[in-house]
Amino acid sequence: MTFFDILDILGTTAFAISGALSAMNRRLDLFGIFIIAFVTSIGGGTVRDALIGNTPVSWMQNPLVMYLIGAVTALSIIFRNKLDYLKKSLFLFDTIGLGIFTITGVETGIRAGLEPIVSIALGTMTGCFGGVIRDILCNEIPVIFRKEIYATASIAGGVCFMILYMFNIDENLIYTSTTLFIIIIRLLVVKYKISLPQFIVNK
Amino acid sequence: MTFFDILDILGTTAFAISGALSAMNRRLDLFGIFIIAFVTSIGGGTVRDALIGNTPVSWMQNPLVMYLIGAVTALSIIFRNKLDYLKKSLFLFDTIGLGIFTITGVETGIRAGLEPIVSIALGTMTGCFGGVIRDILCNEIPVIFRKEIYATASIAGGVCFMILYMFNIDENLIYTSTTLFIIIIRLLVVKYKISLPQFIVNK
Amino acid sequence: MTFFDILDILGTTAFAISGALSAMNRRLDLFGIFIIAFVTSIGGGTVRDALIGNTPVSWMQNPLVMYLIGAVTALSIIFRNKLDYLKKSLFLFDTIGLGIFTITGVETGIRAGLEPIVSIALGTMTGCFGGVIRDILCNEIPVIFRKEIYATASIAGGVCFMILYMFNIDENLIYTSTTLFIIIIRLLVVKYKISLPQFIVNK
């Protein structure tokens, strides 16, 4: 089991928790919660694999992913009030998932021989898609369109990954530092309410 | 032509009718009705094929599917008032499609060599996706999130399929019994208003 | 570089502009504009490639696509008020993109050895999907469901393509004439407010 695999498990876990919390907030029933947790967890990786032609997509090749998501969701239901006690836990787990899945997506692009800019785009999709599909299904405004910087953090992390990659730094160090970079950007942005410029069209 | 193929045609027909009825309820124009009927019919199978890498996806390999959907949709438009006379016909055809496509999805997963739990997930996606995309496009609450048990019936049918499969029962018998099992669960659930527990988060 | 490639670039450009304008109308921030422009541009082709198994999908095989979309989006932001001065510019660029991508989609289907009717369906999906995903993400009513004829123009263009194709007419001439055919249908339809019949269900 490589460090890459461990990251993948952590990302899957974080997104499963965020999906379960979001589904409970929407008062979905038992199976609805599992389905949203599942889709949030595997959404990004599924799109990534379908686009590069890595089929059957990765969660199909390893049934442990489904058991993991099932167990995490069950624990999220049991400890739902404790999770909620940690205020903004949904935000936190979503951010962790975003950071990790962006980086595993970029790495997957590089391994598939894609160009750097394409790998960054693939990483951004992998990181963002689970959260977007979760929000569309739960009828929330998709997270990438809220005022908080989201995709931007993911893109910045991908660029950072590529720069470090060119310097031949140890892979695991790159994974860790760029994942933390994305998480920290998001935390800072939300804390200090930083936002990007808008462009108004005269009418 | 195998029994599996016949089931596939029946499922395609049922979902095409449900899509056409839904589109007429939304007062879409002629082509809108055909498009929704088409997408509802092929949605589940398309996602199934894209995820396991069976490309070009199956409706592309057989143009008869498109003629079938076209003919069924034309008949649905002509007999729209008779269909509506059968109250809850939309519900009925959607349920038949769900039952059949779940089972063809599970079978496809087994043939592709996927693990049992993964095949059940694939069957559930195949069964549910057409209806979900129909509802999103027609701006209805997606059927899997309404109070009626939907994905749950599909998952239960998939589990039932796997159990019978392990006992080496005749394939066609498994297909028929598990498809009926899903349809009956949904009919009973809606008739007796059974629902699953929700989990409220304290705020 | 073939005429087909030039058409592809023009279609990508037109959809990028339509996506950027739509995102600015929704007051998305800088990165939101780039993301919507990107998704609108590559959406149709990505679905087309994923369904026929042409992976990694085409924009991943050629990083110039991303630079093109980036440059077009930047120019759309800079000249946003000039673009708006051309009234209905969003409608115009969307229509150009629809015409071009329908035809490249049909051509891709033929090259992949698909049946004529399947190639037309693939062309319609390629033409329509970018605009549909743009509208869903920007929270507009998807363009194919507005009263203006949209998918219908795309289907008519695909049929026209197939008829000319059977007469062995020069490829580039077919591309140009059928693309213009789709664009002109849409312009006429909107100008003269032509609409298709609806079918009301008695309740």
Coordinates of C-alpha atoms in Angstrom, one line a residue:
Chain A
M1 CA 0.0 0.0 0.0
T2 CA 1.6 3.2 -1.2
F3 CA 1.2 6.7 0.3
F4 CA -0.9 7.5 -2.8
D5 CA -3.4 4.8 -1.7
I6 CA -3.6 6.1 1.8
L7 CA -4.4 9.6 0.5
D8 CA -7.1 8.1 -1.7
I9 CA -8.7 6.4 1.4
L10 CA -8.5 9.6 3.4
G11 CA -10.1 11.6 0.5
T12 CA -12.9 9.0 0.1
T13 CA -13.5 9.1 3.8
A14 CA -13.7 12.9 4.0
F15 CA -16.1 13.1 1.1
A16 CA -18.3 10.3 2.4
I17 CA -18.6 12.2 5.7
S18 CA -19.4 15.5 3.9
G19 CA -22.0 13.7 1.7
A20 CA -23.7 12.0 4.7
L21 CA -23.8 15.3 6.7
S22 CA -25.3 17.1 3.7
A23 CA -27.9 14.4 3.2
M24 CA -28.9 14.4 6.9
N25 CA -29.2 18.2 6.7
R26 CA -31.7 17.6 3.8
R27 CA -33.6 15.0 5.9
L28 CA -33.1 12.2 3.4
D29 CA -34.0 8.8 4.6
L30 CA -31.5 6.0 5.5
F31 CA -30.7 4.9 1.9
G32 CA -30.7 8.4 0.6
I33 CA -27.9 9.2 3.0
F34 CA -25.9 6.2 1.8
I35 CA -26.4 7.1 -1.8
I36 CA -25.4 10.7 -1.4
A37 CA -22.3 9.7 0.6
F38 CA -21.4 7.2 -2.1
V39 CA -21.9 9.5 -5.0
T40 CA -20.0 12.3 -3.3
S41 CA -17.1 10.0 -2.5
I42 CA -16.7 8.3 -5.9
G43 CA -18.0 11.1 -8.2
G44 CA -14.7 12.9 -8.8
G45 CA -12.7 9.7 -9.4
T46 CA -15.4 8.2 -11.6
V47 CA -15.4 11.2 -14.0
R48 CA -11.6 11.2 -13.9
D49 CA -11.4 7.6 -14.9
A50 CA -14.2 7.8 -17.5
L51 CA -12.4 10.7 -19.2
I52 CA -9.0 9.1 -19.4
G53 CA -10.5 5.7 -20.3
N54 CA -9.4 3.9 -17.1
T55 CA -12.4 1.5 -17.1
P56 CA -14.0 -0.3 -15.3
V57 CA -13.6 2.9 -13.1
S58 CA -11.4 2.4 -10.0
W59 CA -14.1 1.9 -7.3
M60 CA -15.4 -1.0 -9.4
Q61 CA -12.0 -2.7 -9.4
N62 CA -11.8 -2.7 -5.6
P63 CA -15.0 -3.6 -3.6
L64 CA -13.2 -2.4 -0.4
V65 CA -14.1 1.2 -1.4
M66 CA -17.8 0.4 -1.0
Y67 CA -17.3 -1.2 2.4
L68 CA -15.3 1.8 3.5
I69 CA -17.9 4.3 2.4
G70 CA -20.6 2.2 4.0
A71 CA -18.8 2.0 7.3
V72 CA -17.9 5.7 7.3
T73 CA -21.5 6.7 6.5
A74 CA -22.8 4.4 9.3
L75 CA -20.4 6.1 11.7
S76 CA -21.4 9.5 10.5
I77 CA -25.1 8.7 11.2
I78 CA -24.3 7.4 14.7
F79 CA -22.1 10.3 15.6
R80 CA -24.0 12.9 13.7
N81 CA -24.5 15.2 16.7
K82 CA -20.9 15.0 17.7
L83 CA -19.9 15.9 14.2
D84 CA -22.2 18.8 14.2
Y85 CA -20.8 19.9 17.5
L86 CA -17.6 20.4 15.6
K87 CA -19.0 23.5 13.9
K88 CA -18.5 23.7 10.2
S89 CA -17.5 20.1 10.0
L90 CA -19.2 19.8 6.6
F91 CA -17.0 22.6 5.4
L92 CA -13.9 21.0 6.9
F93 CA -14.4 17.5 5.5
D94 CA -15.3 18.9 2.1
T95 CA -12.1 21.0 2.1
I96 CA -10.0 18.0 3.0
G97 CA -11.6 15.9 0.3
L98 CA -11.0 18.8 -2.2
G99 CA -7.3 19.0 -1.3
I100 CA -6.6 15.3 -1.5
F101 CA -8.6 14.5 -4.6
T102 CA -7.2 17.4 -6.6
I103 CA -3.7 16.0 -5.9
T104 CA -4.6 12.4 -6.7
G105 CA -6.2 13.7 -9.9
V106 CA -3.2 15.6 -11.0
E107 CA -0.9 12.6 -10.3
T108 CA -3.3 10.3 -12.3
G109 CA -3.0 12.7 -15.2
I110 CA 0.8 12.7 -15.1
R111 CA 0.8 8.9 -14.9
A112 CA -1.5 8.8 -18.0
G113 CA 1.1 10.9 -19.9
L114 CA -1.1 14.0 -20.1
E115 CA 0.4 17.5 -20.5
P116 CA 0.9 19.5 -17.3
I117 CA -2.0 22.0 -17.9
V118 CA -4.3 19.1 -18.8
S119 CA -3.3 17.2 -15.6
I120 CA -4.1 20.3 -13.6
A121 CA -7.6 20.5 -15.2
L122 CA -8.1 16.8 -14.5
G123 CA -7.1 17.3 -10.9
T124 CA -9.5 20.2 -10.5
M125 CA -12.4 18.2 -12.0
T126 CA -11.5 15.2 -9.7
G127 CA -11.5 17.5 -6.7
C128 CA -14.6 19.5 -7.4
F129 CA -17.0 17.1 -9.1
G130 CA -18.0 15.1 -6.0
G131 CA -19.0 18.2 -4.1
V132 CA -20.8 19.7 -7.1
I133 CA -22.9 16.5 -7.7
R134 CA -23.6 16.3 -4.0
D135 CA -24.9 19.9 -4.0
I136 CA -27.0 19.5 -7.2
L137 CA -28.6 16.3 -5.8
C138 CA -29.2 17.9 -2.4
N139 CA -30.5 21.0 -4.1
E140 CA -27.9 23.4 -2.7
I141 CA -26.1 26.0 -4.8
P142 CA -23.1 24.1 -6.1
V143 CA -20.1 24.8 -3.9
I144 CA -17.9 26.1 -6.8
F145 CA -20.3 28.9 -7.4
R146 CA -20.6 30.2 -3.8
K147 CA -18.6 33.2 -2.9
E148 CA -15.9 31.2 -1.1
I149 CA -12.9 30.4 -3.4
Y150 CA -13.2 26.7 -4.2
A151 CA -12.1 25.7 -7.7
T152 CA -9.5 28.5 -7.5
A153 CA -7.8 26.8 -4.5
S154 CA -7.8 23.5 -6.4
I155 CA -6.2 25.1 -9.5
A156 CA -3.6 26.8 -7.3
G157 CA -2.8 23.5 -5.7
G158 CA -2.4 21.8 -9.1
V159 CA 0.0 24.6 -10.3
C160 CA 2.0 24.3 -7.1
F161 CA 2.2 20.5 -7.6
M162 CA 3.5 20.9 -11.1
I163 CA 6.2 23.4 -10.0
L164 CA 7.4 21.1 -7.2
Y165 CA 7.3 18.1 -9.6
M166 CA 9.7 19.8 -12.0
F167 CA 12.2 20.1 -9.2
N168 CA 12.2 16.4 -8.7
I169 CA 11.2 16.6 -5.1
D170 CA 10.1 13.4 -3.3
E171 CA 6.6 12.4 -4.4
N172 CA 5.1 11.9 -1.0
L173 CA 6.4 15.3 0.1
I174 CA 4.8 16.9 -2.9
Y175 CA 1.5 15.1 -2.2
T176 CA 1.4 16.2 1.4
S177 CA 2.5 19.8 0.9
T178 CA 0.2 20.6 -2.0
T179 CA -2.8 19.0 -0.3
L180 CA -2.1 21.1 2.8
F181 CA -1.6 24.1 0.5
I182 CA -5.1 23.7 -0.9
I183 CA -6.7 23.2 2.5
I184 CA -4.9 26.2 4.0
I185 CA -5.9 28.5 1.1
R186 CA -9.5 27.6 1.6
L187 CA -9.4 28.0 5.4
L188 CA -7.7 31.4 5.0
V189 CA -10.1 32.6 2.3
V190 CA -13.1 31.7 4.3
K191 CA -11.7 33.2 7.5
Y192 CA -10.7 36.5 6.0
K193 CA -13.5 36.6 3.5
I194 CA -11.3 37.1 0.5
S195 CA -13.1 37.0 -2.9
L196 CA -12.2 37.3 -6.5
P197 CA -13.2 40.2 -8.8
Q198 CA -16.5 40.0 -10.7
F199 CA -17.0 41.6 -14.1
I200 CA -20.3 43.5 -14.6
V201 CA -21.8 43.7 -18.1
N202 CA -23.3 47.1 -18.9
K203 CA -26.9 46.6 -19.9
Chain B
M1 CA -32.5 -13.3 -29.3
T2 CA -32.1 -14.2 -25.6
F3 CA -34.5 -13.6 -22.7
F4 CA -32.0 -11.0 -21.6
D5 CA -32.5 -9.1 -24.9
I6 CA -36.3 -9.3 -24.5
L7 CA -36.0 -7.8 -21.0
D8 CA -33.8 -5.0 -22.3
I9 CA -36.5 -4.1 -25.0
L10 CA -39.2 -4.2 -22.3
G11 CA -37.2 -1.9 -20.0
T12 CA -36.4 0.5 -22.9
T13 CA -40.1 0.6 -23.8
A14 CA -41.3 1.2 -20.2
F15 CA -38.8 4.1 -19.7
A16 CA -39.6 5.6 -23.1
I17 CA -43.3 5.8 -22.1
S18 CA -42.5 7.2 -18.7
G19 CA -40.2 9.9 -20.3
A20 CA -42.8 10.8 -22.9
L21 CA -45.6 11.1 -20.3
S22 CA -43.3 13.2 -18.1
A23 CA -42.4 15.5 -21.0
M24 CA -46.1 15.9 -22.0
N25 CA -46.9 16.8 -18.4
R26 CA -44.3 19.6 -18.7
R27 CA -45.8 20.7 -22.0
L28 CA -42.7 20.3 -24.0
D29 CA -42.9 20.5 -27.7
L30 CA -42.8 17.5 -30.1
F31 CA -39.0 17.2 -30.2
G32 CA -38.7 17.9 -26.5
I33 CA -40.9 14.8 -25.9
F34 CA -38.8 12.6 -28.1
I35 CA -35.6 13.8 -26.5
I36 CA -36.8 13.2 -22.9
A37 CA -38.1 9.8 -23.9
F38 CA -34.8 8.9 -25.5
V39 CA -32.6 10.2 -22.6
T40 CA -34.8 8.4 -20.0
S41 CA -34.6 5.2 -22.0
I42 CA -30.9 5.1 -22.7
G43 CA -29.6 7.1 -19.7
G44 CA -29.1 4.1 -17.3
G45 CA -27.5 1.8 -19.8
T46 CA -25.3 4.6 -21.1
V47 CA -23.8 5.3 -17.7
R48 CA -23.4 1.6 -17.1
D49 CA -21.5 1.1 -20.3
A50 CA -19.4 4.2 -20.0
L51 CA -18.3 3.2 -16.4
I52 CA -17.3 -0.4 -17.4
G53 CA -15.7 0.7 -20.6
N54 CA -18.2 -1.0 -23.0
T55 CA -17.9 1.6 -25.8
P56 CA -19.4 2.6 -28.1
V57 CA -22.2 2.3 -25.6
S58 CA -24.8 -0.3 -26.4
W59 CA -27.6 1.9 -28.1
M60 CA -24.9 3.1 -30.5
Q61 CA -24.2 -0.5 -31.6
N62 CA -27.8 -1.2 -32.4
P63 CA -29.8 1.4 -34.3
L64 CA -33.0 -0.6 -33.7
V65 CA -33.0 0.9 -30.2
M66 CA -33.6 4.4 -31.6
Y67 CA -36.4 3.2 -33.9
L68 CA -38.0 1.4 -31.0
I69 CA -37.9 4.5 -28.8
G70 CA -39.2 6.6 -31.6
A71 CA -42.1 4.3 -32.3
V72 CA -43.0 4.0 -28.6
T73 CA -42.9 7.7 -28.1
A74 CA -45.1 8.3 -31.1
L75 CA -47.6 5.8 -29.8
S76 CA -47.4 7.5 -26.3
I77 CA -48.3 10.8 -27.9
I78 CA -51.2 9.3 -29.9
F79 CA -52.6 7.4 -27.0
R80 CA -51.7 10.0 -24.3
N81 CA -55.2 10.3 -23.0
K82 CA -55.7 6.5 -22.8
L83 CA -52.4 6.2 -20.9
D84 CA -53.5 8.9 -18.5
Y85 CA -56.8 7.1 -18.1
L86 CA -54.8 4.3 -16.6
K87 CA -54.2 6.3 -13.4
K88 CA -50.6 6.5 -12.2
S89 CA -49.4 5.1 -15.5
L90 CA -46.2 7.2 -15.2
F91 CA -45.5 5.6 -11.8
L92 CA -46.2 2.1 -13.2
F93 CA -44.0 2.3 -16.3
D94 CA -41.2 3.9 -14.3
T95 CA -41.4 1.1 -11.8
I96 CA -41.3 -1.6 -14.5
G97 CA -38.3 0.1 -16.1
L98 CA -36.6 0.3 -12.7
G99 CA -37.1 -3.4 -12.0
I100 CA -35.9 -4.5 -15.4
F101 CA -32.9 -2.2 -15.8
T102 CA -31.6 -3.0 -12.2
I103 CA -31.5 -6.7 -13.1
T104 CA -29.9 -6.2 -16.5
G105 CA -27.3 -3.9 -14.9
V106 CA -26.5 -6.5 -12.2
E107 CA -26.1 -9.2 -14.9
T108 CA -23.9 -6.9 -16.9
G109 CA -21.7 -6.4 -13.9
I110 CA -21.4 -10.1 -13.3
R111 CA -20.5 -10.7 -17.0
A112 CA -17.8 -8.0 -16.8
G113 CA -16.3 -10.0 -13.9
L114 CA -17.1 -7.4 -11.2
E115 CA -17.5 -8.3 -7.5
P116 CA -21.1 -9.0 -6.2
I117 CA -21.4 -5.8 -4.2
V118 CA -20.0 -3.7 -7.2
S119 CA -22.5 -5.4 -9.5
I120 CA -25.4 -4.5 -7.2
A121 CA -24.2 -0.9 -7.2
L122 CA -24.0 -1.0 -11.0
G123 CA -27.5 -2.4 -11.3
T124 CA -28.9 0.3 -9.0
M125 CA -27.2 3.0 -11.1
T126 CA -28.5 1.5 -14.3
G127 CA -32.0 1.2 -12.9
C128 CA -32.2 4.7 -11.3
F129 CA -30.2 7.0 -13.6
G130 CA -32.7 7.2 -16.4
G131 CA -35.5 8.3 -14.1
V132 CA -33.2 10.7 -12.2
I133 CA -32.0 12.5 -15.4
R134 CA -35.6 12.6 -16.7
D135 CA -36.7 14.4 -13.5
I136 CA -33.7 16.8 -13.4
L137 CA -34.4 17.8 -17.1
C138 CA -38.2 18.1 -16.4
N139 CA -37.5 20.1 -13.3
E140 CA -39.1 17.6 -10.9
I141 CA -37.6 16.4 -7.6
P142 CA -35.5 13.4 -8.6
V143 CA -37.5 10.2 -8.0
I144 CA -34.8 8.7 -5.7
F145 CA -35.3 11.6 -3.3
R146 CA -39.1 11.4 -3.0
K147 CA -40.5 9.7 0.1
E148 CA -41.4 6.6 -1.8
I149 CA -38.8 3.9 -1.6
Y150 CA -37.0 3.8 -4.9
A151 CA -33.3 3.1 -4.9
T152 CA -33.9 0.9 -1.9
A153 CA -36.2 -1.4 -3.9
S154 CA -33.5 -1.5 -6.6
I155 CA -30.8 -2.4 -4.0
A156 CA -33.0 -5.1 -2.5
G157 CA -33.6 -6.6 -5.9
G158 CA -29.9 -6.7 -6.6
V159 CA -29.2 -8.4 -3.3
C160 CA -31.9 -11.0 -4.0
F161 CA -30.4 -11.6 -7.5
M162 CA -27.0 -12.3 -6.0
I163 CA -28.4 -14.8 -3.4
L164 CA -30.4 -16.7 -6.1
Y165 CA -27.3 -16.6 -8.4
M166 CA -25.2 -18.4 -5.8
F167 CA -27.7 -21.2 -5.7
N168 CA -27.2 -21.8 -9.5
I169 CA -30.9 -21.3 -10.3
D170 CA -31.9 -21.0 -13.9
E171 CA -30.9 -17.5 -15.2
N172 CA -34.2 -16.6 -16.8
L173 CA -36.0 -17.6 -13.6
I174 CA -33.7 -15.3 -11.6
Y175 CA -34.3 -12.4 -14.0
T176 CA -38.0 -12.8 -13.9
S177 CA -38.4 -13.3 -10.1
T178 CA -36.0 -10.5 -9.1
T179 CA -37.5 -8.0 -11.6
L180 CA -41.0 -8.8 -10.2
F181 CA -39.6 -8.6 -6.6
I182 CA -38.5 -5.0 -7.2
I183 CA -41.8 -4.0 -8.9
I184 CA -43.8 -5.6 -6.1
I185 CA -41.8 -3.9 -3.3
R186 CA -42.4 -0.5 -4.9
L187 CA -46.1 -1.1 -5.4
L188 CA -46.5 -2.3 -1.8
V189 CA -44.4 0.6 -0.4
V190 CA -46.5 3.2 -2.2
K191 CA -49.8 1.4 -1.4
Y192 CA -49.1 1.1 2.3
K193 CA -47.0 4.3 2.5
I194 CA -44.0 2.6 4.1
S195 CA -41.0 4.9 4.6
L196 CA -37.4 4.5 5.9
P197 CA -36.2 6.3 9.1
Q198 CA -34.6 9.8 8.8
F199 CA -31.8 11.0 11.1
I200 CA -32.2 14.5 12.4
V201 CA -29.1 16.6 13.2
N202 CA -29.4 18.7 16.3
K203 CA -28.7 22.3 15.6
Chain C
M1 CA -4.6 21.2 -40.3
T2 CA -7.8 20.1 -42.0
F3 CA -11.0 22.1 -42.6
F4 CA -12.5 19.8 -39.9
D5 CA -9.9 21.0 -37.4
I6 CA -10.7 24.7 -38.3
L7 CA -14.4 24.1 -37.7
D8 CA -13.6 22.5 -34.3
I9 CA -11.6 25.6 -33.3
L10 CA -14.4 27.9 -34.4
G11 CA -17.0 25.9 -32.5
T12 CA -14.8 25.9 -29.4
T13 CA -14.3 29.6 -29.6
A14 CA -18.0 30.3 -30.1
F15 CA -19.1 28.2 -27.1
A16 CA -16.3 29.7 -24.9
I17 CA -17.6 33.2 -25.7
S18 CA -21.2 32.1 -25.0
G19 CA -20.1 30.5 -21.7
A20 CA -18.1 33.5 -20.6
L21 CA -21.1 35.9 -21.4
S22 CA -23.5 33.6 -19.5
A23 CA -21.2 33.5 -16.5
M24 CA -20.7 37.3 -16.5
N25 CA -24.5 37.7 -16.6
R26 CA -24.7 35.6 -13.5
R27 CA -22.0 37.7 -11.8
L28 CA -19.6 34.8 -11.3
D29 CA -16.1 35.7 -10.2
L30 CA -13.0 35.5 -12.4
F31 CA -12.4 31.7 -12.1
G32 CA -16.1 31.0 -12.3
I33 CA -16.1 32.6 -15.7
F34 CA -13.2 30.6 -16.9
I35 CA -14.7 27.3 -15.6
I36 CA -18.1 27.9 -17.3
A37 CA -16.4 28.9 -20.5
F38 CA -14.3 25.8 -20.4
V39 CA -17.2 23.4 -19.5
T40 CA -19.4 24.9 -22.2
S41 CA -16.7 24.6 -24.8
I42 CA -15.6 21.0 -24.1
G43 CA -18.8 19.6 -22.7
G44 CA -20.3 18.3 -26.0
G45 CA -17.1 16.9 -27.3
T46 CA -16.3 15.2 -24.0
V47 CA -19.6 13.4 -23.9
R48 CA -19.2 12.4 -27.5
D49 CA -15.7 11.0 -26.9
A50 CA -16.7 9.2 -23.7
L51 CA -19.7 7.5 -25.3
I52 CA -17.7 6.2 -28.3
G53 CA -14.7 5.3 -26.2
N54 CA -12.3 7.8 -27.7
T55 CA -10.3 8.3 -24.5
P56 CA -8.4 10.2 -23.2
V57 CA -11.1 12.6 -24.5
S58 CA -9.9 14.9 -27.3
W59 CA -9.2 18.1 -25.3
M60 CA -6.9 16.1 -23.1
Q61 CA -4.8 15.0 -26.1
N62 CA -4.2 18.6 -27.3
P63 CA -3.3 21.2 -24.6
L64 CA -3.8 24.0 -27.2
V65 CA -7.5 23.7 -26.6
M66 CA -7.1 24.9 -23.1
Y67 CA -4.9 27.8 -24.1
L68 CA -7.5 28.7 -26.8
I69 CA -10.4 28.7 -24.3
G70 CA -8.3 30.7 -21.8
A71 CA -7.4 33.4 -24.4
V72 CA -10.9 33.6 -25.8
T73 CA -12.4 33.9 -22.3
A74 CA -9.9 36.7 -21.3
L75 CA -10.8 38.6 -24.5
S76 CA -14.5 38.1 -23.7
I77 CA -14.0 39.6 -20.3
I78 CA -12.0 42.6 -21.7
F79 CA -14.5 43.3 -24.5
R80 CA -17.6 42.4 -22.5
N81 CA -19.3 45.7 -23.1
K82 CA -18.6 45.6 -26.9
L83 CA -19.9 42.1 -27.1
D84 CA -23.0 43.1 -25.3
Y85 CA -23.4 46.1 -27.7
L86 CA -23.9 43.5 -30.4
K87 CA -27.3 42.7 -29.1
K88 CA -28.1 39.0 -28.6
S89 CA -24.5 38.1 -28.9
L90 CA -25.0 35.2 -26.5
F91 CA -27.7 33.8 -28.7
L92 CA -25.5 34.3 -31.8
F93 CA -22.4 32.6 -30.5
D94 CA -24.5 29.8 -29.0
T95 CA -26.1 29.2 -32.4
I96 CA -22.8 29.1 -34.2
G97 CA -21.4 26.6 -31.7
L98 CA -24.5 24.5 -32.0
G99 CA -24.2 24.4 -35.8
I100 CA -20.5 23.5 -35.9
F101 CA -20.5 21.0 -33.1
T102 CA -23.5 19.1 -34.5
I103 CA -21.7 18.6 -37.7
T104 CA -18.4 17.6 -36.2
G105 CA -20.3 15.2 -34.0
V106 CA -22.1 13.6 -37.0
E107 CA -18.8 13.3 -38.8
T108 CA -17.1 11.7 -35.7
G109 CA -20.0 9.1 -35.6
I110 CA -19.5 8.2 -39.3
R111 CA -15.7 7.9 -38.8
A112 CA -16.4 5.6 -35.9
G113 CA -18.4 3.4 -38.2
L114 CA -21.8 4.1 -36.5
E115 CA -25.1 3.8 -38.3
P116 CA -26.5 7.1 -39.9
I117 CA -29.3 7.5 -37.3
V118 CA -26.9 6.9 -34.5
S119 CA -24.4 9.4 -35.9
I120 CA -27.2 12.0 -36.1
A121 CA -28.1 11.4 -32.4
L122 CA -24.4 11.7 -31.5
G123 CA -24.2 15.0 -33.5
T124 CA -27.2 16.4 -31.7
M125 CA -25.7 15.4 -28.3
T126 CA -22.4 17.0 -29.2
G127 CA -24.1 20.2 -30.3
C128 CA -26.5 20.5 -27.5
F129 CA -24.7 19.3 -24.4
G130 CA -22.3 22.2 -23.9
G131 CA -25.2 24.7 -23.9
V132 CA -27.3 22.5 -21.6
I133 CA -24.6 22.0 -19.0
R134 CA -23.8 25.8 -19.2
D135 CA -27.5 26.6 -18.5
I136 CA -27.8 24.0 -15.7
L137 CA -24.7 25.4 -13.9
C138 CA -25.8 29.0 -14.4
N139 CA -29.2 28.1 -13.2
E140 CA -31.0 29.1 -16.4
I141 CA -33.7 27.0 -18.1
P142 CA -31.7 24.6 -20.3
V143 CA -31.7 26.0 -23.8
I144 CA -33.2 22.9 -25.4
F145 CA -36.4 23.4 -23.3
R146 CA -37.0 27.0 -24.2
K147 CA -39.7 27.8 -26.8
E148 CA -37.1 28.5 -29.5
I149 CA -36.4 25.5 -31.7
Y150 CA -32.9 24.2 -30.7
A151 CA -32.4 20.5 -30.7
T152 CA -34.7 20.3 -33.7
A153 CA -32.4 22.6 -35.7
S154 CA -29.6 20.3 -34.8
I155 CA -31.4 17.1 -35.8
A156 CA -32.5 18.7 -39.1
G157 CA -28.9 19.6 -39.8
G158 CA -27.8 16.1 -39.1
V159 CA -30.4 14.6 -41.5
C160 CA -29.3 17.1 -44.1
F161 CA -25.7 16.1 -43.6
M162 CA -26.6 12.4 -44.1
I163 CA -28.5 13.1 -47.3
L164 CA -25.7 15.1 -48.9
Y165 CA -23.2 12.5 -47.7
M166 CA -25.0 9.8 -49.7
F167 CA -24.5 11.9 -52.8
N168 CA -20.8 11.8 -52.4
I169 CA -20.5 15.6 -52.3
D170 CA -17.2 17.2 -51.3
E171 CA -16.8 16.9 -47.5
N172 CA -15.8 20.5 -46.8
L173 CA -18.8 21.7 -48.8
I174 CA -21.1 19.4 -46.7
Y175 CA -19.6 20.7 -43.5
T176 CA -20.1 24.3 -44.5
S177 CA -23.6 24.1 -46.0
T178 CA -25.1 22.0 -43.1
T179 CA -23.5 24.1 -40.5
L180 CA -25.0 27.2 -42.1
F181 CA -28.3 25.3 -42.5
I182 CA -28.5 24.8 -38.7
I183 CA -27.6 28.4 -38.0
I184 CA -30.1 29.8 -40.5
I185 CA -32.9 27.6 -39.2
R186 CA -32.4 28.9 -35.7
L187 CA -32.1 32.6 -36.8
L188 CA -35.4 32.2 -38.9
V189 CA -37.2 30.4 -36.1
V190 CA -36.4 33.1 -33.5
K191 CA -37.0 35.9 -35.9
Y192 CA -40.4 34.6 -37.0
K193 CA -41.3 33.0 -33.7
I194 CA -42.0 29.6 -35.2
S195 CA -42.8 26.9 -32.7
L196 CA -43.5 23.2 -32.7
P197 CA -46.8 21.7 -31.5
Q198 CA -47.4 20.6 -27.9
F199 CA -49.5 17.8 -26.8
I200 CA -51.7 18.4 -23.8
V201 CA -52.7 15.5 -21.6
N202 CA -56.3 15.7 -20.4
K203 CA -56.5 15.5 -16.6

